[in-house]
PDB file of C-alpha atoms in Angstrom:
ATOM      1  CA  UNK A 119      36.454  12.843 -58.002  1.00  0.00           C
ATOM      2  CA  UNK A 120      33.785  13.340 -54.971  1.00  0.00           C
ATOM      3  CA  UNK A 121      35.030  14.051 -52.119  1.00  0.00           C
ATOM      4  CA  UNK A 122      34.430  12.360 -48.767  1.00  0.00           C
ATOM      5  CA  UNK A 123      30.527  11.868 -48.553  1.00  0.00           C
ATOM      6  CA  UNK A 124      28.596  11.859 -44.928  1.00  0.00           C
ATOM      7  CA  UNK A 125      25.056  11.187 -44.111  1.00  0.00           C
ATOM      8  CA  UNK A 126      23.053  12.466 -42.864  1.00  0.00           C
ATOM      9  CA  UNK A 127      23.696  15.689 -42.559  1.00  0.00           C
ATOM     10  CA  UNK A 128      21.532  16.659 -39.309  1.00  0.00           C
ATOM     11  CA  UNK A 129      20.316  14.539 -37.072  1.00  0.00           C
ATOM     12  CA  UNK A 130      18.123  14.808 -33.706  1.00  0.00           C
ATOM     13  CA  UNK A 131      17.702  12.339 -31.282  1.00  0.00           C
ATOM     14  CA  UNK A 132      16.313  12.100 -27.323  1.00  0.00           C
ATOM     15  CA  UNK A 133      18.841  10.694 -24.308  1.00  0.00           C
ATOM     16  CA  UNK A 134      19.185   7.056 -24.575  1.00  0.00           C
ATOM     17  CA  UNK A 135      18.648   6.776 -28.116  1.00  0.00           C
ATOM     18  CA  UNK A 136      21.516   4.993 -30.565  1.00  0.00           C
ATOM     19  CA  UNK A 137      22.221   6.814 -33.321  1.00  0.00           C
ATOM     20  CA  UNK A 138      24.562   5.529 -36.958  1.00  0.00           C
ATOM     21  CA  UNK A 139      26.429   7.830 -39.101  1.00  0.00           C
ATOM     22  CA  UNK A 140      27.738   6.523 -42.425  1.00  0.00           C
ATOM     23  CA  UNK A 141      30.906   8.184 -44.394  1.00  0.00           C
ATOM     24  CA  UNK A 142      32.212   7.416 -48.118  1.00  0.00           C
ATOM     25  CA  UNK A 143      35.615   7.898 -48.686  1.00  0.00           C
ATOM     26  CA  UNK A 144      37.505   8.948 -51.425  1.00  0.00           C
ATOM     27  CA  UNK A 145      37.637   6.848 -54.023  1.00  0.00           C
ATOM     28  CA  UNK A 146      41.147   4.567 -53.713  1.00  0.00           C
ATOM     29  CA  UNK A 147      41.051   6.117 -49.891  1.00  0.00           C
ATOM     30  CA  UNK A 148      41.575   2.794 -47.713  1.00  0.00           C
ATOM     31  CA  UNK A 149      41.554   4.517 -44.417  1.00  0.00           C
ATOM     32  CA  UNK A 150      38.561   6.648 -41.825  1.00  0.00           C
ATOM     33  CA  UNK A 151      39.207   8.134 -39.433  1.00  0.00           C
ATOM     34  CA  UNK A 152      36.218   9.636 -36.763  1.00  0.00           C
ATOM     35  CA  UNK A 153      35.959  13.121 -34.887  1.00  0.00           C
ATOM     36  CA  UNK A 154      33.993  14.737 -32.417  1.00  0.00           C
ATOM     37  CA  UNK A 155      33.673  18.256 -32.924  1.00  0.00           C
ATOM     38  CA  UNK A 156      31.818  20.137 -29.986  1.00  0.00           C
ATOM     39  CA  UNK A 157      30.820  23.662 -30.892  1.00  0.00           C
ATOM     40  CA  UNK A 158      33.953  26.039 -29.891  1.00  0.00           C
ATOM     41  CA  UNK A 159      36.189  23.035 -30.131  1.00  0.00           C
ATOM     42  CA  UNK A 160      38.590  21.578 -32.208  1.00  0.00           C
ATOM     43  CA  UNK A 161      38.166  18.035 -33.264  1.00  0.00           C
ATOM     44  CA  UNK A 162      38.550  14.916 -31.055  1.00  0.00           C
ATOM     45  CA  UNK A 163      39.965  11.657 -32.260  1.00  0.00           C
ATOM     46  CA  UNK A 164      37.235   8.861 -31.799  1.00  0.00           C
ATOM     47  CA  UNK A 165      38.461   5.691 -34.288  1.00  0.00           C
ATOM     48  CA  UNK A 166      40.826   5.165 -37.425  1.00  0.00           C
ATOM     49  CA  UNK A 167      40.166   2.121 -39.535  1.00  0.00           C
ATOM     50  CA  UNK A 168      42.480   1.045 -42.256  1.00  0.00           C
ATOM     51  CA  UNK A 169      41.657  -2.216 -44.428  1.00  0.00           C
ATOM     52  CA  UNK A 170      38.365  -2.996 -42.424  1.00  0.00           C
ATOM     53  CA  UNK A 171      40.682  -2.798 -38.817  1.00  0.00           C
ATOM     54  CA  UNK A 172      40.465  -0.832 -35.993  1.00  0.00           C
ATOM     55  CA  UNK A 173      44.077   0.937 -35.981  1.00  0.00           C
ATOM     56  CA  UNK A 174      43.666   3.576 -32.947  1.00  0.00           C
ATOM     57  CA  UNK A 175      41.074   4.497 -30.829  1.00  0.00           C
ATOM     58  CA  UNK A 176      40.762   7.600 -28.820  1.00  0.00           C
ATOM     59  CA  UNK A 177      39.447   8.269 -25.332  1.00  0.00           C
ATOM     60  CA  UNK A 178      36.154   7.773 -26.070  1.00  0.00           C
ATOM     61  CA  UNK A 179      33.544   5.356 -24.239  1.00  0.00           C
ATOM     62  CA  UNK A 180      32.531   1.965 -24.960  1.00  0.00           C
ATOM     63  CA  UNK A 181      28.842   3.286 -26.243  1.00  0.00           C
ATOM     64  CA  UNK A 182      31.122   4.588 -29.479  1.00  0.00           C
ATOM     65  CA  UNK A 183      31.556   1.731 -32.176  1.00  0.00           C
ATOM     66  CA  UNK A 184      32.509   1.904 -35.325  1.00  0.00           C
ATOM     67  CA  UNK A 185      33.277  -0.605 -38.584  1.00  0.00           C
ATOM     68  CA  UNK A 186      34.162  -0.173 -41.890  1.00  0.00           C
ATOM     69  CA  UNK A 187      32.921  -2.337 -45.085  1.00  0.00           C
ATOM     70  CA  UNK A 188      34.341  -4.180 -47.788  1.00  0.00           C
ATOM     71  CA  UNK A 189      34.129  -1.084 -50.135  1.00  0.00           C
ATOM     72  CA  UNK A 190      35.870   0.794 -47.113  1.00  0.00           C
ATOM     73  CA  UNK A 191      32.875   2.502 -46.349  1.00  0.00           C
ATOM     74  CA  UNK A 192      32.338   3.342 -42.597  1.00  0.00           C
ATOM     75  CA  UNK A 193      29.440   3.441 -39.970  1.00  0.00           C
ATOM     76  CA  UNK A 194      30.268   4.972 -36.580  1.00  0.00           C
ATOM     77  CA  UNK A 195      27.591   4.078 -33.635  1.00  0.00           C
ATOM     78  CA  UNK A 196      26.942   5.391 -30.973  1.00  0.00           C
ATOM     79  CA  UNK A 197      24.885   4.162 -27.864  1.00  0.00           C
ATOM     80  CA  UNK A 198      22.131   5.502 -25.356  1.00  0.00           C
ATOM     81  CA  UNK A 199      23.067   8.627 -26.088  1.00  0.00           C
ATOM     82  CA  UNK A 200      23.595  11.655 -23.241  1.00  0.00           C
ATOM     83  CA  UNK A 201      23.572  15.251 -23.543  1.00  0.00           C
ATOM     84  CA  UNK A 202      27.188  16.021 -24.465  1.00  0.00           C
ATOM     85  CA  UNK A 203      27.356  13.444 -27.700  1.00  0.00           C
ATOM     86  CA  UNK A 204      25.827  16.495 -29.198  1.00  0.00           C
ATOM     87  CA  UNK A 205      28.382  17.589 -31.568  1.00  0.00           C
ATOM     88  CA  UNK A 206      29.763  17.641 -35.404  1.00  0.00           C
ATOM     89  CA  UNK A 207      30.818  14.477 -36.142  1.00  0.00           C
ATOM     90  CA  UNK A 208      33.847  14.298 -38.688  1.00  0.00           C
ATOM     91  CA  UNK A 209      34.730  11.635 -40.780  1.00  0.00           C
ATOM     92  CA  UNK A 210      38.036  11.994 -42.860  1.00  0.00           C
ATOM     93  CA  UNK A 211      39.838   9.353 -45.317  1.00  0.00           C
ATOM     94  CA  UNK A 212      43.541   9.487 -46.246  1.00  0.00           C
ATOM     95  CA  UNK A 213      45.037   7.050 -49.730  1.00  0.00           C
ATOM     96  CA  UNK A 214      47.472   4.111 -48.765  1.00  0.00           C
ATOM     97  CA  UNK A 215      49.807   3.722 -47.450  1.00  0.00           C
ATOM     98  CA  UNK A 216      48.530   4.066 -44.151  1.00  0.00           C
ATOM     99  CA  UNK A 217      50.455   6.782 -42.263  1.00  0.00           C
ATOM    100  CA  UNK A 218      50.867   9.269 -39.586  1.00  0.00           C
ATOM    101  CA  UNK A 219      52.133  11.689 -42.114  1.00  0.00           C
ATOM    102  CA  UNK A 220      49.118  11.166 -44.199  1.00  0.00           C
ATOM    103  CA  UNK A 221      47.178  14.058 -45.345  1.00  0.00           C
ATOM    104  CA  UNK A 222      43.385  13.301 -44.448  1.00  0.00           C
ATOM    105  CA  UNK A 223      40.840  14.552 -46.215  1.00  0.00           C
ATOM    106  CA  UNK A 224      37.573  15.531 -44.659  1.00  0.00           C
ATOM    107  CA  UNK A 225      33.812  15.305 -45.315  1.00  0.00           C
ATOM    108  CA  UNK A 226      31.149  18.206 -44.026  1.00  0.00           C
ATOM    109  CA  UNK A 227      30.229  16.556 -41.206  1.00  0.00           C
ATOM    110  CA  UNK A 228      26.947  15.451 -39.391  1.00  0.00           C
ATOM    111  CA  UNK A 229      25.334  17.699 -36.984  1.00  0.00           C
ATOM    112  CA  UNK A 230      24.179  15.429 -34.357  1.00  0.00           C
ATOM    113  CA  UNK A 231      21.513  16.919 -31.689  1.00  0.00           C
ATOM    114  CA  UNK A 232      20.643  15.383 -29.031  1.00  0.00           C
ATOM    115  CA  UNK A 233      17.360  16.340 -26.631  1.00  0.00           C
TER     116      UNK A 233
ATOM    117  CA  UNK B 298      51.317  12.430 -23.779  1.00  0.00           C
ATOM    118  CA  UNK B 299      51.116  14.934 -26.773  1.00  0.00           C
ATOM    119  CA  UNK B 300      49.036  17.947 -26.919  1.00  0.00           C
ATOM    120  CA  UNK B 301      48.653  21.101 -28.826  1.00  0.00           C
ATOM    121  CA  UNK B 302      47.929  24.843 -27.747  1.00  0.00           C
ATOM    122  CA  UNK B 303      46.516  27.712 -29.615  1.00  0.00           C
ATOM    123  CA  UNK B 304      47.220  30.319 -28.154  1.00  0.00           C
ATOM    124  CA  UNK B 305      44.507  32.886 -29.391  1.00  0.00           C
ATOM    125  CA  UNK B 306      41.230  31.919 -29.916  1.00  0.00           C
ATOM    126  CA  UNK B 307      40.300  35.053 -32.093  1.00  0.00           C
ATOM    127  CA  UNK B 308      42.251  37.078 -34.120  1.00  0.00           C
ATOM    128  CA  UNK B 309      40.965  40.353 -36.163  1.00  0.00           C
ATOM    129  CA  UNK B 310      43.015  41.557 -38.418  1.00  0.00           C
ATOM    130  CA  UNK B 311      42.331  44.713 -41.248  1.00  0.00           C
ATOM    131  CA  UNK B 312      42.594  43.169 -44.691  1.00  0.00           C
ATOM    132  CA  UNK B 313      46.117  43.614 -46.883  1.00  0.00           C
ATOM    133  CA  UNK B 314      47.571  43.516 -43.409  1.00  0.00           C
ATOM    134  CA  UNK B 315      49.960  40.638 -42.230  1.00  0.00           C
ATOM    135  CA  UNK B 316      48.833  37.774 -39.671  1.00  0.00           C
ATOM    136  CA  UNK B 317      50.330  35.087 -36.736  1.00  0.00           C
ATOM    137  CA  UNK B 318      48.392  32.601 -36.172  1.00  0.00           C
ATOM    138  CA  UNK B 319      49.935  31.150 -33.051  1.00  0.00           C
ATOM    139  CA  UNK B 320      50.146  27.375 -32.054  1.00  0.00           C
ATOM    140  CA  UNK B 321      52.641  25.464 -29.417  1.00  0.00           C
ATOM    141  CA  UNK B 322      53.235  21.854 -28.842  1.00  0.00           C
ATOM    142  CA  UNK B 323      54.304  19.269 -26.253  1.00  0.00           C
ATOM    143  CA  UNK B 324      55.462  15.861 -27.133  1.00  0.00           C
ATOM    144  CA  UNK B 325      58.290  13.427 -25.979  1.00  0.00           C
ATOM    145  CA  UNK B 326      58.520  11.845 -29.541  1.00  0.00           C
ATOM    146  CA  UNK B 327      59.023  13.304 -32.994  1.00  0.00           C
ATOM    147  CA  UNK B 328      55.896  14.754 -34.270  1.00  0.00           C
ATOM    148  CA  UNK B 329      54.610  15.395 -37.510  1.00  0.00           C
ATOM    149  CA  UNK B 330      52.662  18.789 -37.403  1.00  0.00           C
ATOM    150  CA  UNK B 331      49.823  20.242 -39.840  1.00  0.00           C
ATOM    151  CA  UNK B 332      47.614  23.343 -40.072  1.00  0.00           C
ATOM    152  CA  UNK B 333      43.714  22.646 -41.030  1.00  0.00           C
ATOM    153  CA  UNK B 334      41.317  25.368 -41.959  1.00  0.00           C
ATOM    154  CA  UNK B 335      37.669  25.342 -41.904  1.00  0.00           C
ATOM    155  CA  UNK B 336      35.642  27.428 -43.725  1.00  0.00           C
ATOM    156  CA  UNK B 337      32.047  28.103 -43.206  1.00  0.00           C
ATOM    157  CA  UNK B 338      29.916  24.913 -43.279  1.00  0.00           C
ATOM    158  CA  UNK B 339      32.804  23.299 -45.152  1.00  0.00           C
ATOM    159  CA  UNK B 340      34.992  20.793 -44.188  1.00  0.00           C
ATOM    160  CA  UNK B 341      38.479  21.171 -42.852  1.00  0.00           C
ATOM    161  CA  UNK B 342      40.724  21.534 -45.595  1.00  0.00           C
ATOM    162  CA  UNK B 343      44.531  20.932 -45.471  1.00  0.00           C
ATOM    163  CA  UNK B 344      47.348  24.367 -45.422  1.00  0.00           C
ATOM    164  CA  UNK B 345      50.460  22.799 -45.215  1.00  0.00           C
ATOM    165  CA  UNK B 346      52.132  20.105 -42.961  1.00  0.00           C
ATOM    166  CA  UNK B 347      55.505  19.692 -41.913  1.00  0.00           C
ATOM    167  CA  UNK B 348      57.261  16.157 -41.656  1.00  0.00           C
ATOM    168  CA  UNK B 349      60.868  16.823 -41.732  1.00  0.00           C
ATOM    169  CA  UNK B 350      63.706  18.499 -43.327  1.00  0.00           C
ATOM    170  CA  UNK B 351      63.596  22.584 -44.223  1.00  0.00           C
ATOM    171  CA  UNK B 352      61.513  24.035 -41.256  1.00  0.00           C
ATOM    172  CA  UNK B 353      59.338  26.678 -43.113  1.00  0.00           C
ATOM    173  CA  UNK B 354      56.833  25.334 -44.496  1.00  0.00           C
ATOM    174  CA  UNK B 355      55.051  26.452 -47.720  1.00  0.00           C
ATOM    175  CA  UNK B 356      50.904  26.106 -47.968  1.00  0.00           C
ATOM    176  CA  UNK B 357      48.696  26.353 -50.261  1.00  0.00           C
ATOM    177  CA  UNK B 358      46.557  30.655 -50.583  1.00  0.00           C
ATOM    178  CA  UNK B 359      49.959  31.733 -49.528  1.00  0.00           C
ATOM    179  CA  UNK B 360      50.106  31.413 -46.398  1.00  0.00           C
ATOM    180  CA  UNK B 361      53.299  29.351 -44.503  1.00  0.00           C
ATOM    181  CA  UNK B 362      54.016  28.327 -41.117  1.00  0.00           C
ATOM    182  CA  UNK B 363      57.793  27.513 -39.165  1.00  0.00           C
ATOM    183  CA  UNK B 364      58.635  24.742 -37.316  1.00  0.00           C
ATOM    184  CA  UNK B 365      60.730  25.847 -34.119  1.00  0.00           C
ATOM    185  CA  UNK B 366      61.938  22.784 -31.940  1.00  0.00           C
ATOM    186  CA  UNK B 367      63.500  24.669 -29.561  1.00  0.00           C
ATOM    187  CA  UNK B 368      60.760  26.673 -29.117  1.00  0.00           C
ATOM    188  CA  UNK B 369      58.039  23.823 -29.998  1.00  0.00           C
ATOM    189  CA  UNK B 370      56.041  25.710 -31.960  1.00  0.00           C
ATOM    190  CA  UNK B 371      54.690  25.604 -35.417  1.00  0.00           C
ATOM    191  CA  UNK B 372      53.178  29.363 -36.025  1.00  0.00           C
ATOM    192  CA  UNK B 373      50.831  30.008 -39.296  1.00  0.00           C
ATOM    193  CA  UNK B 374      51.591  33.178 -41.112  1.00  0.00           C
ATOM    194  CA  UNK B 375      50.479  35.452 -44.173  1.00  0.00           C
ATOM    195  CA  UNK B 376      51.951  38.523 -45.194  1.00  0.00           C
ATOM    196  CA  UNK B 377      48.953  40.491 -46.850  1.00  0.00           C
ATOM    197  CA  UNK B 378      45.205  38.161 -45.838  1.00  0.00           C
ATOM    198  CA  UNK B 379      42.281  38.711 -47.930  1.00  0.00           C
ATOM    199  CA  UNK B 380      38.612  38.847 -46.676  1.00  0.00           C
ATOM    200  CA  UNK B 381      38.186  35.481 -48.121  1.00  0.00           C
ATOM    201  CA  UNK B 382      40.400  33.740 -45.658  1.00  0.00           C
ATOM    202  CA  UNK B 383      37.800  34.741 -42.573  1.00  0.00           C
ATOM    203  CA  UNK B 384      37.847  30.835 -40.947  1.00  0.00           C
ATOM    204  CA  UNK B 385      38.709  29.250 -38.399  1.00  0.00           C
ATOM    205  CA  UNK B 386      42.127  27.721 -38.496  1.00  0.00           C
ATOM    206  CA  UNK B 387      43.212  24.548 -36.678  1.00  0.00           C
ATOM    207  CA  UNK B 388      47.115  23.473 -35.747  1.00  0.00           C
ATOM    208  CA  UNK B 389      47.027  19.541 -35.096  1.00  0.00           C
ATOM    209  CA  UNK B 390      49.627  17.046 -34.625  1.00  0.00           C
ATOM    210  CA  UNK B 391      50.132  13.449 -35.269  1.00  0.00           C
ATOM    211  CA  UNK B 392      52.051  11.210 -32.386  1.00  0.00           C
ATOM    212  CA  UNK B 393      50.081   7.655 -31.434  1.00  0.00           C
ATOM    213  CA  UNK B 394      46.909   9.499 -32.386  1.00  0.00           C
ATOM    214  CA  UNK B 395      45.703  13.134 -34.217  1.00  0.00           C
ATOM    215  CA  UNK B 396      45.854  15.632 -32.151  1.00  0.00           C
ATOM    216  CA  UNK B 397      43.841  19.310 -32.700  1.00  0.00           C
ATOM    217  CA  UNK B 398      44.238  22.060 -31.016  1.00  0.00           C
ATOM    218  CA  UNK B 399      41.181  24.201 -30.099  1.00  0.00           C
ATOM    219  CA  UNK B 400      40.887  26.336 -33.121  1.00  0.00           C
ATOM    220  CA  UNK B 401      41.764  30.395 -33.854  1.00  0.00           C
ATOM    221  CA  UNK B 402      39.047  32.154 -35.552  1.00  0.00           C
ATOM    222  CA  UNK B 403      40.970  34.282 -37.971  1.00  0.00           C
ATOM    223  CA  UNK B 404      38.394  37.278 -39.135  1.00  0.00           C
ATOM    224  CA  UNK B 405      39.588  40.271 -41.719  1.00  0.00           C
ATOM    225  CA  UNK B 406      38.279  43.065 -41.422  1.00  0.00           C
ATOM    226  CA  UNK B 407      37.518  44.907 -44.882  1.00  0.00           C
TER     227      UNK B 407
END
């Protein structure tokens, strides 16, 4: 089976900008989950969706949105972008049930840059 | 609030010999506790997790990790690493949200 899919894989964009990312999970994953990876960091919760719902939501700003589609694909957004959104951005799916204890699987990332 | 410490953000280590990846944790509820690695441009990839019951854990390349409550940690260990597990190695926790630490860059030296 493919793994988790992200797109695209680099991206660069100028201050104030919005920017999408999109992530495929697994195939029979139900729930994504979003990171923020800064370079020398480890990952930073931003959203988990399960079944198309928001289900936790880290402490990130309001200029981060994310959804997830019928086919529990998932877009994260992310407004007028600053300086410091520059980062890997993560997306990882887990299989139902949905559960802390799941193990998540994760995709290669997109390298967002931002000028 | 829940949080996780690594305690070393670089570890060299001569190859065949054995390694302790270190990694504490703070949290006022029961935790569920995991080790990620990440290879070069890959994506993390799950060692081994611990949920309850016997507290040494078994992973996957051979490596295994302990669960101490008393001494809320959760340390990552391999008796004999190979230059193929040069990564960088990620301790994370689960409470009302995933938790990483900041990462341990594990390189073996031939």
């Amino acid at each position: 089976d493919a793994g988790v899919t992200q797109s695209p894989t680099h991206l660069i964009k100028t201050r104030g900008q919005q920017v999408t990312l999109r992530c495929s999970p697994i195939s029979g994953h139900k729930s994504v989950s979003w990171y923020q990876q800064v370079l020398g960091q480890g990952p930073q919760f931003i959203f988990q969706y399960y079944e198309k719902e928001e289900r936790g939501r880290g402490n990130f700003p309001d200029r981060f949105s994310a959804r997830q589609f019928p086919n529990y694909s998932s877009e994260l957004n992310v407004n007028a972008l600053l300086l410091g959104d520059s980062a890997l951005y993560l997306c990882a799916s887990s299989r139902p049930p949905h559960s802390l204890t799941d193990t998540q699987y994760f995709g290669p990332g997109t390298r967002l840059t931002v000028l | 609030a829940q949080s996780v410490t690594q305690l070393d953000s670089q570890v060299p280590v001569f190859e065949e010999a054995p390694v302790e990846l270190r990694c504490n944790y703070s949290s006022s509820v029961s935790v569920y506790l995991f080790w990620y690695v990440q290879y070069p441009n890959q994506g993390l990839q799950l060692l081994l997790k611990y949920l309850s019951g016997s507290t040494l854990v078994k992973g996957i390349n051979g490596f295994e990790a302990e669960f101490n409550k008393s001494q809320t940690s959760f340390h990552l260990r391999k008796p004999s690493v190979h230059i193929s597990d040069t990564a960088e190695y990620f301790c994370a926790l689960t409470g009302d949200q995933f938790y990483f630490g900041t990462g341990t860059s594990l390189t073996v030296i031939p």
